[in-house]
Amino acid sequence: MGLTSCQNYDYEDNYVSHKYANYYHIFVPSFRDSNNDGIGDLEGVIDSLDYLYDLGITGIYLSPIFEANSYHKYDAIDFYKIDKDFGDMNTLSKLLRKSHEKGINVMLDMAFNHVSTSNDNFKIAEKALQSDSVCKTPGTDGRPSAECVEKYPEVDFFRFIQSGKQLPDYSNYLAPLNKSQYMYETFSQGSNMADYNLENPKVREMIDEVITYYIDLGVDGFRLDAITSYFGNSSSGIQDFDKEKEFLNHIEEFSLNLNPNFYIVCEGPWDSASLYTESANLMKETTIDSYFSFDTSGYRASRNHVSGIVSSLTYPNKLTVENVFKVLEYEEKDGDRIKENNKIQASFFSNHDVGRIGSQFVNSASGGNQKDNYLDGAKFSYALQNLSQGNFFLYYGDEIGMTGTLQSGDYQDTIARQPFLWHDEKLRPDIPNVGGDLSRFDTSAITLEQYGDLEAQQKDENSLHNYIKRLLNLKKELPQLSENFVTNLTQDDGVITFNKGDLTVVINANTTDRTYSLGEMKISNYLTLDGKALTEANTNVNLPKYSIIFLTE
């Protein structure tokens, strides 16, 4: 007999924890333009909520939205002002209300360790150090004098040091403060982002007030940007992990006191092994919910790393039973460490910094027409990644196969931040205006040629979009997939089985069909490449290539 098709997508949302969600990462200026000014905005996100809900999204992670000078907005001028390109605080409140009505959480991207040099407090400090006789001459240690700080408390909100000297305790990069004898600590070389003095109680108080404001507004979580730069960084070789862990624990504890369901995920370290090193040990010694797993992202795809195999499976020589088993074996072993430290896995393939996994899926098609090969591999890779415990963060446009491999040179990451390819071109923002020849960032033709635009994919049951839609909605119905770890992993003739809580998962990792005996088990749900129903005969079920079934007793 044939099983009922999943094509109506009438799934039930059975999530029991607010900390587990199918997240959708939106780079706001490039997502959807609601007013035809060439810039994506919050109204555009609101207009897309029906689309996101249908896709199976239960959480939105927004790139920075605060007033800033740059197109990427990581250089916040004022945390209490929404950038005018995106809307205003009323627009954000509307987005929160409309999202919550659909059961969708909203997470904000918070760069707490630095602000723009256009920030009011920095400008007060800058003027004092440039022109006030009490402050112009550094103290004996090269820092602004106690008299200067007493007169201008804002000076101690940041980290200044006399030109030619180094900060003695920890440091990121140093940049010259114009018309003065000082340099200031900055987030990155050549940037206009001044690092906060996070040891100053007044700075802590300001950050606490920002956290309180947005939790009271209804925000459900934060992504903490660049946490390994809070107190120095690995590039400078001067880093204080103890202070970093203390500050992270403060943010988590303060936030949970306001909202016990508040979810926090950190960017970094970019090599997850650093989470467990004796010097850092962020996993064991912080109460933060999640750290992004760069090891399972496209960032690791080209490296000789077993976890990177999951993002390399579209290569003809990598899409093997052995490698699929290794991926799940890695998830099982890594799951033990995550469970031991009471963490939630945060996995992803693409983001605004590492480029798009879609390029790898396309580029893997070498020698003849490999379109079906890489499309099947892309689908299967998404399924494997979403079978791990925790939250998967889908980068906007990845569900339609958008491409964009990072390039060397100025503005190289812009290629990973291109406009979402809505069928209606009026909704597409412009490529971010960063100067130079913007055409070199435009890979839309590759995406459209290989995958088709959104409308075309919505009509094609075999498309990447519809597969990801089935996958995410299935996860909403089966919370065991997100909330449990891989256990009891076995393999026989390319048919891989394991448990996720009370659910048994069976995968046909072969390129040809296999027959599987159900015994007393019953099929709760299934996932096939083309969305077609499975065929059952007595207690046997036919499993097409790369199909997955979910069994209960």
PDB file of N, CA and C in Angstrom, residues 1 3-4 477-478 480 498-499 502-506 516-527 534 536 538-541 543 548-553:
ATOM      1  N   MET A   1       0.844  -1.198   0.000  1.00  0.00           N
ATOM      2  CA  MET A   1       0.000   0.000   0.000  1.00  0.00           C
ATOM      3  C   MET A   1       0.870   1.236   0.000  1.00  0.00           C
ATOM      4  N   LEU A   3       1.895   5.103   1.131  1.00  0.00           N
ATOM      5  CA  LEU A   3       1.744   6.012   2.271  1.00  0.00           C
ATOM      6  C   LEU A   3       1.180   7.340   1.811  1.00  0.00           C
ATOM      7  N   THR A   4       0.531   8.042   2.733  1.00  0.00           N
ATOM      8  CA  THR A   4      -0.019   9.357   2.404  1.00  0.00           C
ATOM      9  C   THR A   4       1.098  10.323   2.048  1.00  0.00           C
ATOM     10  N   GLU A 477       7.024  19.128  13.471  1.00  0.00           N
ATOM     11  CA  GLU A 477       6.139  18.053  13.910  1.00  0.00           C
ATOM     12  C   GLU A 477       6.854  17.048  14.798  1.00  0.00           C
ATOM     13  N   LEU A 478       8.162  16.885  14.590  1.00  0.00           N
ATOM     14  CA  LEU A 478       8.944  15.889  15.326  1.00  0.00           C
ATOM     15  C   LEU A 478      10.009  16.594  16.166  1.00  0.00           C
ATOM     16  N   GLN A 480      11.593  15.653  18.589  1.00  0.00           N
ATOM     17  CA  GLN A 480      12.674  14.757  19.014  1.00  0.00           C
ATOM     18  C   GLN A 480      13.944  15.017  18.198  1.00  0.00           C
ATOM     19  N   PHE A 498      19.548   5.062  13.636  1.00  0.00           N
ATOM     20  CA  PHE A 498      19.933   5.608  14.941  1.00  0.00           C
ATOM     21  C   PHE A 498      18.672   6.096  15.643  1.00  0.00           C
ATOM     22  N   ASN A 499      18.834   6.438  16.901  1.00  0.00           N
ATOM     23  CA  ASN A 499      17.710   6.934  17.696  1.00  0.00           C
ATOM     24  C   ASN A 499      17.852   8.429  17.982  1.00  0.00           C
ATOM     25  N   ASP A 502      12.706   8.856  21.559  1.00  0.00           N
ATOM     26  CA  ASP A 502      11.872   7.674  21.300  1.00  0.00           C
ATOM     27  C   ASP A 502      11.625   7.455  19.816  1.00  0.00           C
ATOM     28  N   LEU A 503      12.333   8.196  18.980  1.00  0.00           N
ATOM     29  CA  LEU A 503      12.168   8.097  17.523  1.00  0.00           C
ATOM     30  C   LEU A 503      13.333   7.300  16.937  1.00  0.00           C
ATOM     31  N   THR A 504      13.031   6.400  16.008  1.00  0.00           N
ATOM     32  CA  THR A 504      14.070   5.697  15.257  1.00  0.00           C
ATOM     33  C   THR A 504      14.144   6.300  13.866  1.00  0.00           C
ATOM     34  N   VAL A 505      15.363   6.642  13.462  1.00  0.00           N
ATOM     35  CA  VAL A 505      15.581   7.255  12.148  1.00  0.00           C
ATOM     36  C   VAL A 505      16.300   6.256  11.262  1.00  0.00           C
ATOM     37  N   VAL A 506      15.800   6.082  10.040  1.00  0.00           N
ATOM     38  CA  VAL A 506      16.390   5.154   9.077  1.00  0.00           C
ATOM     39  C   VAL A 506      16.711   5.928   7.804  1.00  0.00           C
ATOM     40  N   TYR A 516      13.495  -2.108   3.400  1.00  0.00           N
ATOM     41  CA  TYR A 516      13.719  -2.111   4.849  1.00  0.00           C
ATOM     42  C   TYR A 516      12.524  -2.767   5.538  1.00  0.00           C
ATOM     43  N   SER A 517      12.833  -3.656   6.486  1.00  0.00           N
ATOM     44  CA  SER A 517      11.780  -4.359   7.224  1.00  0.00           C
ATOM     45  C   SER A 517      11.399  -3.548   8.462  1.00  0.00           C
ATOM     46  N   LEU A 518      10.127  -3.196   8.547  1.00  0.00           N
ATOM     47  CA  LEU A 518       9.644  -2.371   9.648  1.00  0.00           C
ATOM     48  C   LEU A 518       9.457  -3.166  10.932  1.00  0.00           C
ATOM     49  N   GLY A 519       9.224  -4.450  10.823  1.00  0.00           N
ATOM     50  CA  GLY A 519       8.910  -5.236  11.998  1.00  0.00           C
ATOM     51  C   GLY A 519       7.641  -4.716  12.662  1.00  0.00           C
ATOM     52  N   GLU A 520       7.736  -4.421  13.964  1.00  0.00           N
ATOM     53  CA  GLU A 520       6.579  -3.899  14.694  1.00  0.00           C
ATOM     54  C   GLU A 520       6.530  -2.372  14.689  1.00  0.00           C
ATOM     55  N   MET A 521       7.529  -1.745  14.056  1.00  0.00           N
ATOM     56  CA  MET A 521       7.592  -0.277  14.062  1.00  0.00           C
ATOM     57  C   MET A 521       6.599   0.304  13.057  1.00  0.00           C
ATOM     58  N   LYS A 522       6.189   1.544  13.290  1.00  0.00           N
ATOM     59  CA  LYS A 522       5.277   2.241  12.385  1.00  0.00           C
ATOM     60  C   LYS A 522       5.924   3.527  11.895  1.00  0.00           C
ATOM     61  N   ILE A 523       5.638   3.866  10.652  1.00  0.00           N
ATOM     62  CA  ILE A 523       6.198   5.085  10.072  1.00  0.00           C
ATOM     63  C   ILE A 523       5.426   6.293  10.579  1.00  0.00           C
ATOM     64  N   SER A 524       6.155   7.178  11.275  1.00  0.00           N
ATOM     65  CA  SER A 524       5.563   8.422  11.766  1.00  0.00           C
ATOM     66  C   SER A 524       5.607   9.500  10.689  1.00  0.00           C
ATOM     67  N   ASN A 525       6.700   9.538   9.935  1.00  0.00           N
ATOM     68  CA  ASN A 525       6.837  10.501   8.832  1.00  0.00           C
ATOM     69  C   ASN A 525       8.019  10.082   7.981  1.00  0.00           C
ATOM     70  N   TYR A 526       8.245  10.786   6.896  1.00  0.00           N
ATOM     71  CA  TYR A 526       9.331  10.425   5.993  1.00  0.00           C
ATOM     72  C   TYR A 526       9.732  11.635   5.167  1.00  0.00           C
ATOM     73  N   LEU A 527      10.882  11.515   4.533  1.00  0.00           N
ATOM     74  CA  LEU A 527      11.410  12.592   3.695  1.00  0.00           C
ATOM     75  C   LEU A 527      12.054  11.961   2.469  1.00  0.00           C
ATOM     76  N   LEU A 534       6.153   6.920  -0.197  1.00  0.00           N
ATOM     77  CA  LEU A 534       6.851   5.640  -0.199  1.00  0.00           C
ATOM     78  C   LEU A 534       5.880   4.508  -0.506  1.00  0.00           C
ATOM     79  N   GLU A 536       4.781   0.641   0.522  1.00  0.00           N
ATOM     80  CA  GLU A 536       4.852  -0.321   1.615  1.00  0.00           C
ATOM     81  C   GLU A 536       4.183  -1.626   1.183  1.00  0.00           C
ATOM     82  N   ASN A 538       3.270  -5.310   3.071  1.00  0.00           N
ATOM     83  CA  ASN A 538       3.309  -6.043   4.337  1.00  0.00           C
ATOM     84  C   ASN A 538       4.101  -5.229   5.366  1.00  0.00           C
ATOM     85  N   THR A 539       5.205  -5.773   5.876  1.00  0.00           N
ATOM     86  CA  THR A 539       6.011  -5.024   6.856  1.00  0.00           C
ATOM     87  C   THR A 539       7.284  -4.462   6.233  1.00  0.00           C
ATOM     88  N   ASN A 540       7.363  -4.490   4.910  1.00  0.00           N
ATOM     89  CA  ASN A 540       8.538  -3.956   4.215  1.00  0.00           C
ATOM     90  C   ASN A 540       8.196  -2.622   3.557  1.00  0.00           C
ATOM     91  N   VAL A 541       9.191  -1.758   3.501  1.00  0.00           N
ATOM     92  CA  VAL A 541       9.016  -0.479   2.826  1.00  0.00           C
ATOM     93  C   VAL A 541      10.185  -0.282   1.870  1.00  0.00           C
ATOM     94  N   LEU A 543      12.791   2.003   0.109  1.00  0.00           N
ATOM     95  CA  LEU A 543      13.444   3.284   0.375  1.00  0.00           C
ATOM     96  C   LEU A 543      14.221   3.736  -0.858  1.00  0.00           C
ATOM     97  N   ILE A 548      14.600   9.143   3.929  1.00  0.00           N
ATOM     98  CA  ILE A 548      14.697   9.025   5.381  1.00  0.00           C
ATOM     99  C   ILE A 548      13.302   8.718   5.926  1.00  0.00           C
ATOM    100  N   ILE A 549      13.213   7.737   6.829  1.00  0.00           N
ATOM    101  CA  ILE A 549      11.935   7.468   7.483  1.00  0.00           C
ATOM    102  C   ILE A 549      12.110   7.607   8.991  1.00  0.00           C
ATOM    103  N   PHE A 550      11.029   7.948   9.657  1.00  0.00           N
ATOM    104  CA  PHE A 550      11.026   8.179  11.094  1.00  0.00           C
ATOM    105  C   PHE A 550      10.000   7.238  11.714  1.00  0.00           C
ATOM    106  N   LEU A 551      10.470   6.371  12.592  1.00  0.00           N
ATOM    107  CA  LEU A 551       9.654   5.278  13.092  1.00  0.00           C
ATOM    108  C   LEU A 551       9.352   5.419  14.586  1.00  0.00           C
ATOM    109  N   THR A 552       8.171   4.961  14.957  1.00  0.00           N
ATOM    110  CA  THR A 552       7.790   4.860  16.370  1.00  0.00           C
ATOM    111  C   THR A 552       7.267   3.457  16.633  1.00  0.00           C
ATOM    112  N   GLU A 553       7.231   3.075  17.893  1.00  0.00           N
ATOM    113  CA  GLU A 553       6.737   1.746  18.235  1.00  0.00           C
ATOM    114  C   GLU A 553       5.216   1.723  18.205  1.00  0.00           C
TER     115      GLU A 553
END
